[in-house]
Amino acid sequence: MTWQDVAAQRKASILDAIPAEWRLKTAHTGDSAMSAFKDSGILTAEELAITETSAADLVHSLAIGKLTAVAVTTAFLKRAALAHQLVNCLLGFMPEYALARAKSLDEYFAKHKKPSGPLHGLPISLKDQCRVKGFDTSMGYVGWIGMKDDESSVLVDLLDKAGAVFYVKTSVPQSLMVCETINNITGRTVNPRNKNWSCGGSSGGEGALIGCYGSPIGIATDIGGSIRVPAAFNFLYGIRPSHGRLPYAKLANSMEGQETIHSVVGPICHSIADMRVFMKAVLGEKPWQFDSKTIPMPWRPEEEDAIRSKISSGGLTLGVYSCDGNDIFGSLKLSGEPAIPNIQELVNPDLKKVGVNDVWDLQLSKWNYQIEYLAKIREFEAKTGRELDAIIAPITPTAAVRHNQFKYYGYATVINVLDWTSVVVPVTFADKALDAKATDFKPLSDIDATVQAEYDPEAYHGAPVAVQIIGRRLTEERIMAIAEEVGRLLKN
Amino acid sequence: MTWQDVAAQRKASILDAIPAEWRLKTAHTGDSAMSAFKDSGILTAEELAITETSAADLVHSLAIGKLTAVAVTTAFLKRAALAHQLVNCLLGFMPEYALARAKSLDEYFAKHKKPSGPLHGLPISLKDQCRVKGFDTSMGYVGWIGMKDDESSVLVDLLDKAGAVFYVKTSVPQSLMVCETINNITGRTVNPRNKNWSCGGSSGGEGALIGCYGSPIGIATDIGGSIRVPAAFNFLYGIRPSHGRLPYAKLANSMEGQETIHSVVGPICHSIADMRVFMKAVLGEKPWQFDSKTIPMPWRPEEEDAIRSKISSGGLTLGVYSCDGNDIFGSLKLSGEPAIPNIQELVNPDLKKVGVNDVWDLQLSKWNYQIEYLAKIREFEAKTGRELDAIIAPITPTAAVRHNQFKYYGYATVINVLDWTSVVVPVTFADKALDAKATDFKPLSDIDATVQAEYDPEAYHGAPVAVQIIGRRLTEERIMAIAEEVGRLLKN
């Protein structure tokens, strides 16, 4: 078989796995898929309600027997099947596996009169980089199709122990190394709010699926924005925890063994409350006993409480930055000078020429850069006598963007270099009545001009806008508590 | 000047900095230097008492004004000066700097009626890899002499904030990469219990100086045993914390930027109680606000308490391993088969040929190796229903060894690969009456035969013997509590 045949076969097999009664009678038309779930008539009123319930409420209802795992799993299977038909967000659909698992959880509950774990019966979607024993993991490569995994990723195993149900694997761009989602297996995943827009990437299948309420919580990864961009483009919450907070062991990856900038794993979801359910459940399983890179740091309620008591007393101290100055590019553009040879290498590196000593130099520069950021915080705190609680910053230079228009990664990647904690909070939607095209725009660089030129009030009307809230390394509890407050004030 | 001139000048300048009245009248003879401090008549009875007092008691006496910083600093300066004349353990001697600092601390105390910090007035010795603003850091290289540092290492700054007094920089082997201590500046540092024995390395100056009671606590580093071997060879306690527990930023180092196996920093000292004083003081300064690689993990008393309550109730579960089987060498030797080309590379790597992808492969192998160790622990725990609290293992294949006889690093380096926490506990001394040369010894490898052949009951009579107590990553509080109990049972 050619690679085209293998890809076409997989694409067809995903659709074939969807029962006839869950299939759309007619192809969906129109830009937005958001109302199609109800309009299709395929989901019952109860299924619509279940899939639009928060993860926190779902685990509560499952834990007291108000909902069965089979009912919840069925509802999400159906909604995910519809989502796939609408926005093309899956690389794997596992209804039999999921329903068998849900049934065994219901049996457990019937026998023991208690849930099997803190996530008992909760469906969780998996980026197709997570390994599940017995299934393949494509990473968006045709060549990986059919290579069944003989063990699961550590995080998958721990979620399983906590009672989760796995039912889909979601789409990724070939290689994972871009912030849109397109591969040669299933093609392009689109944004459910407007199919002309990107769903982001590389965890774009997660963004699109959760954006459709086809999943309550999904597993994503981030080495340069891949959790945060899909969260932002689909009006969702997402956390890029610092490296070592959650277990990455036995996830598939590009450039395995690369440790200069670590890829990290984290959830995309609908609220901070749901994110907290996830984080507490995973940390409660002591992931550091399974993955040597995970730090033995349980969930720290005292860290949340510190933020909450500030909120209810003196208030928080938040920094804001609205523009990164476009970094090197902008500084060069100021005068028109060319890049010196050393910087040319940074901007357009010749990887074949990079040696071990170059990597060590780079790692040392990274460390010094991180230390400089810490010094800036201390400087601010010494000057003001106030503790800096977090910084609010852009995560992308635009709202959700049209296909093939994602150009600038700087706002996302700086956090990966720093290894800081970042939580994406949805803010608002572009509005053609308010957001006119700037007439006096002075670009910082060629890329800045390209990004600006793409803006079109009509084409982007309704596009989700988000910020990231960032804090020092391993401050997940604090930053989540701050994100929760910001979201509350925004009513999102 | 030739390098020989530069080296000779520095060597002389260290001795010149020692006041005439602190100099030995006649060169010391005999193998052991241990009684020379009292015998010299140079230290007063009070100075002998101060230098033989624990760090925990010293900080208490300093904090209540029972001792002055000047008195304590003077005592340790004098004893360190004698130690250097006896075992050649210094690369820098800073009496004026230290006494000025001590004086200002005493003034602070007089004015505020309280100590300036948890280490108020406590002298701390620094391996000559620690940077102190205004002084040079040789790392054992002649070429680095005279290059004054314009900032201090983060740990040095934080200890300074906590009230410590710096008064000496201690000797290291050229490059730090060996477990004995010899350089072209001052020559060889010897073991105070027997000058024919090595003091260990690379923190050998620390081991020898603290072994002489010329320092209460010293700063050492470890990438392959360099904290633990000098602790073991000088009958001292030492901790190799896991990477990220204590701040390494701005320490000088070989192979800066190398992150495959991290060098870590930690104290060598006389007891676990003293070690705890040090750890609590450093963590109390929130080092993670200064060094991005330090994990925001304060001292965790609940972790110590967990061990203590086990000790007082059901007891601990400790693993023991007495031989590592000599690893690859031994397995090959079993049959006499040659190393395959891949392993030949590991045993004797051609670093010029190592590329970035090789480093990534190595890092992935390391991670898998770490995960396998975790799986073995879980296997044991599942089988026995008991939590494994720690493992007791050798730290070197021999007691303190004669010069140039340190041959095998395997017991130390496996811990660096795992990044586990390890605390060295002194156990006993070789005894010619008990420890006869083995007659039925079957070597596992050539290196094993060489190590065994070196043993001579007469030459090693009285040589310190130690173990390391090891536990999973970032378990400092637990392992220290276990080490304290083992030490208590051994009456050390």
XYZ file of C-alpha atoms in Angstrom, chain B residues 5-398:
394
model
C 55.701 31.156 38.677
C 52.027 32.063 38.998
C 51.313 28.837 40.870
C 54.298 29.263 43.191
C 53.288 32.843 43.934
C 49.752 31.840 44.914
C 51.028 28.957 47.004
C 53.340 31.316 48.860
C 50.665 33.991 49.267
C 48.370 31.591 51.099
C 51.103 30.830 53.623
C 52.062 34.522 53.816
C 48.492 35.383 54.791
C 48.887 33.241 57.910
C 50.081 35.427 60.823
C 53.462 34.380 62.232
C 51.966 33.402 65.589
C 49.652 30.899 63.870
C 52.523 29.112 62.144
C 53.905 25.775 63.256
C 57.362 26.159 64.700
C 58.550 22.879 63.232
C 57.259 20.830 60.341
C 54.816 18.183 61.486
C 55.971 14.579 61.280
C 54.017 11.377 61.593
C 51.140 9.964 59.574
C 48.188 11.428 61.511
C 47.637 15.143 61.936
C 44.694 14.739 64.280
C 46.485 15.494 67.545
C 48.648 18.285 66.118
C 46.034 20.980 66.744
C 46.125 20.587 70.483
C 49.816 19.691 70.544
C 50.825 22.838 68.639
C 49.863 25.050 71.576
C 48.691 27.678 69.078
C 44.986 27.334 69.811
C 43.744 28.398 73.225
C 41.570 26.035 75.224
C 38.552 28.146 74.282
C 39.473 28.050 70.597
C 39.867 24.292 70.739
C 36.456 24.066 72.402
C 34.780 26.408 69.889
C 36.122 24.560 66.875
C 35.014 21.233 68.318
C 31.486 22.512 69.029
C 28.681 21.537 66.655
C 27.376 24.112 64.182
C 23.936 23.777 65.812
C 25.374 24.721 69.210
C 27.528 27.484 67.721
C 24.603 29.254 66.061
C 22.679 28.965 69.315
C 25.513 30.479 71.356
C 26.014 33.211 68.758
C 22.282 33.953 68.682
C 22.084 34.519 72.427
C 25.332 36.479 72.570
C 27.208 33.825 74.516
C 29.869 33.802 71.787
C 30.918 36.642 69.489
C 31.337 36.242 65.758
C 34.896 37.544 66.084
C 35.791 34.891 68.663
C 34.287 32.082 66.590
C 35.797 33.344 63.344
C 39.223 33.765 64.923
C 39.128 30.236 66.288
C 38.261 28.739 62.904
C 40.767 30.941 61.067
C 43.509 29.701 63.372
C 42.490 26.077 63.113
C 42.139 26.316 59.310
C 45.598 27.903 59.120
C 47.010 24.982 61.079
C 45.047 22.507 58.978
C 46.517 23.983 55.824
C 50.039 23.652 57.207
C 49.292 20.043 58.125
C 47.273 18.700 55.175
C 47.534 21.411 52.485
C 43.778 21.970 52.156
C 43.388 25.633 51.135
C 43.479 27.581 47.905
C 42.456 30.831 49.576
C 42.815 32.206 53.106
C 40.818 35.380 53.894
C 41.499 36.479 57.506
C 40.962 40.225 57.009
C 37.761 39.797 55.022
C 36.401 37.296 57.557
C 37.280 39.323 60.655
C 35.798 42.525 59.179
C 32.609 40.622 58.449
C 32.563 39.076 61.930
C 33.080 42.493 63.493
C 30.146 43.965 61.580
C 27.964 41.033 62.686
C 28.913 41.654 66.307
C 28.032 45.325 65.842
C 24.681 44.306 64.396
C 24.049 42.104 67.417
C 25.073 44.842 69.854
C 22.745 47.315 68.179
C 19.689 45.110 67.519
C 20.059 42.664 70.405
C 19.312 39.811 68.023
C 21.146 37.751 65.414
C 21.172 38.951 61.796
C 19.945 35.591 60.489
C 19.789 31.866 61.251
C 23.531 31.430 60.615
C 24.606 34.630 62.396
C 28.379 34.488 62.869
C 28.870 30.904 61.696
C 32.027 30.382 59.603
C 31.386 28.347 56.471
C 34.188 27.068 54.249
C 33.862 27.265 50.478
C 35.148 24.842 47.885
C 37.183 26.918 45.432
C 34.391 26.704 42.919
C 32.169 29.087 44.893
C 32.455 32.680 43.755
C 32.840 35.447 46.321
C 32.723 38.957 44.905
C 36.232 40.454 44.921
C 38.093 37.139 45.164
C 39.205 34.782 42.446
C 38.019 31.209 41.944
C 40.720 28.876 40.694
C 38.845 25.608 40.144
C 42.366 24.209 40.451
C 43.503 25.931 37.240
C 46.589 28.138 37.338
C 45.104 30.141 34.469
C 42.143 31.281 36.583
C 44.314 32.801 39.330
C 43.808 36.549 39.658
C 40.515 36.715 37.760
C 38.450 38.468 40.433
C 34.741 37.663 40.501
C 32.398 40.611 40.133
C 29.479 38.765 41.678
C 29.048 35.949 44.183
C 27.396 32.601 43.610
C 23.712 32.622 44.580
C 24.305 30.187 47.452
C 27.129 32.377 48.766
C 24.859 35.433 48.670
C 22.064 33.614 50.484
C 24.392 32.246 53.164
C 25.704 35.767 53.583
C 22.135 37.033 54.061
C 21.641 34.286 56.637
C 24.638 35.610 58.585
C 27.462 33.235 57.624
C 31.137 34.245 57.607
C 33.405 33.164 54.733
C 37.047 32.744 55.645
C 38.664 30.132 53.368
C 38.436 28.636 49.917
C 39.361 24.973 49.873
C 41.375 22.900 47.486
C 40.104 20.955 44.500
C 41.689 18.778 41.843
C 42.398 20.488 38.545
C 39.056 20.482 36.592
C 37.116 18.898 39.538
C 36.622 15.700 37.589
C 38.392 13.241 39.932
C 37.840 11.798 43.396
C 41.276 12.727 44.750
C 42.608 16.253 45.264
C 45.740 17.382 43.456
C 46.431 20.490 41.401
C 49.400 22.386 40.037
C 48.891 25.330 42.403
C 49.268 23.868 45.869
C 49.943 20.222 45.074
C 48.194 17.437 46.924
C 45.748 17.611 49.824
C 46.126 14.674 52.197
C 43.911 12.900 54.703
C 44.332 14.268 58.254
C 43.935 10.820 59.796
C 46.814 9.465 57.727
C 48.760 11.562 55.260
C 49.342 8.497 53.095
C 45.625 8.365 52.356
C 43.614 10.491 49.987
C 41.182 13.010 51.427
C 38.891 12.142 48.503
C 37.746 14.613 45.864
C 36.802 16.711 44.167
C 35.695 18.486 47.371
C 38.804 17.089 49.042
C 39.884 20.358 50.623
C 36.510 20.520 52.343
C 36.755 16.919 53.515
C 40.256 17.405 54.941
C 39.501 20.790 56.540
C 36.229 19.711 58.161
C 37.872 16.424 59.169
C 40.392 18.582 61.098
C 37.551 20.563 62.714
C 38.893 23.536 60.769
C 35.342 24.231 59.578
C 31.912 23.405 61.008
C 30.205 23.176 57.605
C 31.590 23.397 54.085
C 30.095 23.862 50.638
C 30.838 21.038 48.230
C 29.559 19.857 44.850
C 28.919 16.429 43.364
C 28.587 15.200 39.787
C 30.150 11.788 40.398
C 30.795 11.470 44.119
C 32.587 14.752 44.888
C 30.579 15.515 48.025
C 30.187 11.948 49.183
C 33.698 10.552 48.714
C 35.450 13.279 50.764
C 32.747 12.935 53.431
C 33.309 9.165 53.528
C 37.124 9.366 53.567
C 37.123 11.869 56.460
C 34.476 10.201 58.673
C 31.968 12.995 58.043
C 28.363 13.439 56.984
C 27.591 14.776 53.524
C 24.480 15.124 51.422
C 24.125 14.988 47.685
C 20.681 16.573 47.398
C 18.701 15.990 44.243
C 19.186 18.533 41.477
C 17.113 21.637 42.070
C 16.912 21.454 45.847
C 19.781 23.887 46.497
C 20.872 26.785 44.257
C 23.822 26.095 41.943
C 23.552 29.340 39.962
C 26.781 31.278 39.402
C 29.032 28.605 40.844
C 32.033 28.094 38.582
C 32.007 24.719 36.859
C 33.566 22.519 34.245
C 31.369 21.881 31.212
C 28.995 24.743 32.017
C 25.633 24.303 30.352
C 25.882 20.519 30.424
C 22.525 19.280 31.740
C 22.532 15.568 30.973
C 23.896 14.788 34.434
C 23.618 17.802 36.712
C 26.280 18.698 39.212
C 24.639 19.540 42.549
C 25.744 21.513 45.572
C 25.468 20.398 49.197
C 27.138 20.554 52.599
C 29.767 18.357 54.245
C 29.567 18.534 58.044
C 29.877 16.710 61.350
C 26.298 15.620 61.997
C 22.782 15.515 60.609
C 21.747 18.131 63.161
C 24.309 20.512 61.627
C 23.204 19.573 58.123
C 19.638 20.450 59.075
C 20.712 23.871 60.360
C 22.290 24.511 56.969
C 19.420 23.187 54.844
C 16.755 25.079 56.778
C 18.750 28.311 56.623
C 19.256 28.098 52.852
C 15.697 27.047 52.047
C 14.434 29.766 54.373
C 16.005 32.305 52.006
C 13.720 31.095 49.157
C 16.570 30.281 46.753
C 14.058 29.682 43.939
C 13.531 33.428 43.738
C 17.198 33.748 42.721
C 17.998 30.584 40.788
C 15.508 29.370 38.171
C 16.705 25.783 38.548
C 15.902 25.628 42.233
C 12.530 24.075 42.997
C 10.146 26.088 45.212
C 10.143 23.466 47.937
C 10.615 24.772 51.482
C 11.933 22.520 54.243
C 9.215 19.906 54.897
C 9.058 18.982 58.597
C 6.150 16.617 57.914
C 8.519 14.453 55.857
C 10.971 14.106 58.747
C 8.081 13.448 61.099
C 6.830 10.630 58.879
C 10.181 8.872 59.320
C 10.412 9.600 63.034
C 6.969 8.248 63.695
C 7.845 5.084 61.782
C 11.008 4.719 63.853
C 9.036 5.023 67.062
C 6.308 2.629 65.911
C 6.682 -0.105 63.310
C 10.242 0.622 62.233
C 11.778 1.440 58.861
C 12.035 -0.712 55.765
C 15.553 -0.440 54.404
C 17.063 -2.134 51.375
C 20.734 -3.005 51.357
C 23.094 -3.607 48.513
C 26.656 -4.486 49.156
C 27.959 -4.968 45.618
C 26.894 -3.501 42.288
C 28.148 -6.538 40.379
C 30.544 -4.139 38.660
C 28.013 -3.449 35.991
C 28.957 -4.001 32.346
C 32.556 -4.914 33.110
C 31.510 -7.766 35.348
C 28.953 -9.162 32.961
C 31.472 -9.251 30.161
C 34.134 -10.788 32.378
C 31.823 -13.669 33.301
C 32.428 -15.290 29.927
C 35.365 -13.328 28.633
C 33.364 -12.000 25.636
C 34.554 -8.690 24.176
C 32.501 -5.495 24.346
C 30.318 -4.943 21.284
C 31.189 -1.764 19.386
C 28.269 0.197 20.922
C 29.380 -0.584 24.448
C 33.017 0.026 23.615
C 31.889 3.572 22.904
C 30.230 3.847 26.314
C 33.250 2.484 28.124
C 35.688 4.667 26.245
C 33.756 7.358 24.413
C 35.200 9.427 21.604
C 33.661 12.753 22.618
C 34.651 14.394 19.340
C 32.220 12.072 17.605
C 29.235 12.753 19.906
C 26.482 14.709 18.171
C 23.318 16.337 19.423
C 21.246 13.307 18.495
C 23.581 11.080 20.512
C 23.047 13.331 23.526
C 19.280 13.072 23.066
C 19.533 9.282 22.851
C 21.626 9.254 25.998
C 19.122 11.485 27.809
C 16.280 9.227 26.796
C 18.186 6.154 28.019
C 18.841 7.926 31.307
C 15.143 8.697 31.759
C 14.181 5.092 31.019
C 16.828 3.858 33.438
C 15.424 6.125 36.172
C 11.901 4.897 35.464
C 13.064 1.285 35.742
C 14.419 1.968 39.222
C 11.061 3.449 40.243
C 9.305 0.366 38.871
C 11.566 -1.899 40.959
C 10.625 -0.004 44.109
C 6.919 -0.240 43.317
C 7.343 -3.953 42.600
C 8.955 -4.496 45.997
C 6.267 -2.455 47.725
C 3.428 -4.255 45.939
C 4.924 -7.641 46.846
C 5.623 -6.881 50.494
C 2.929 -4.343 51.283
C 5.659 -2.190 52.862
C 6.928 1.212 51.858
C 10.653 1.126 51.051
C 12.103 3.979 53.083
C 15.674 3.961 51.796
C 18.514 1.808 50.510
C 21.879 1.464 52.230
C 24.716 1.095 49.747
C 28.479 1.493 49.503
C 29.711 4.885 48.370
C 33.212 3.724 47.421
C 34.563 0.185 46.934
C 37.092 0.747 49.736
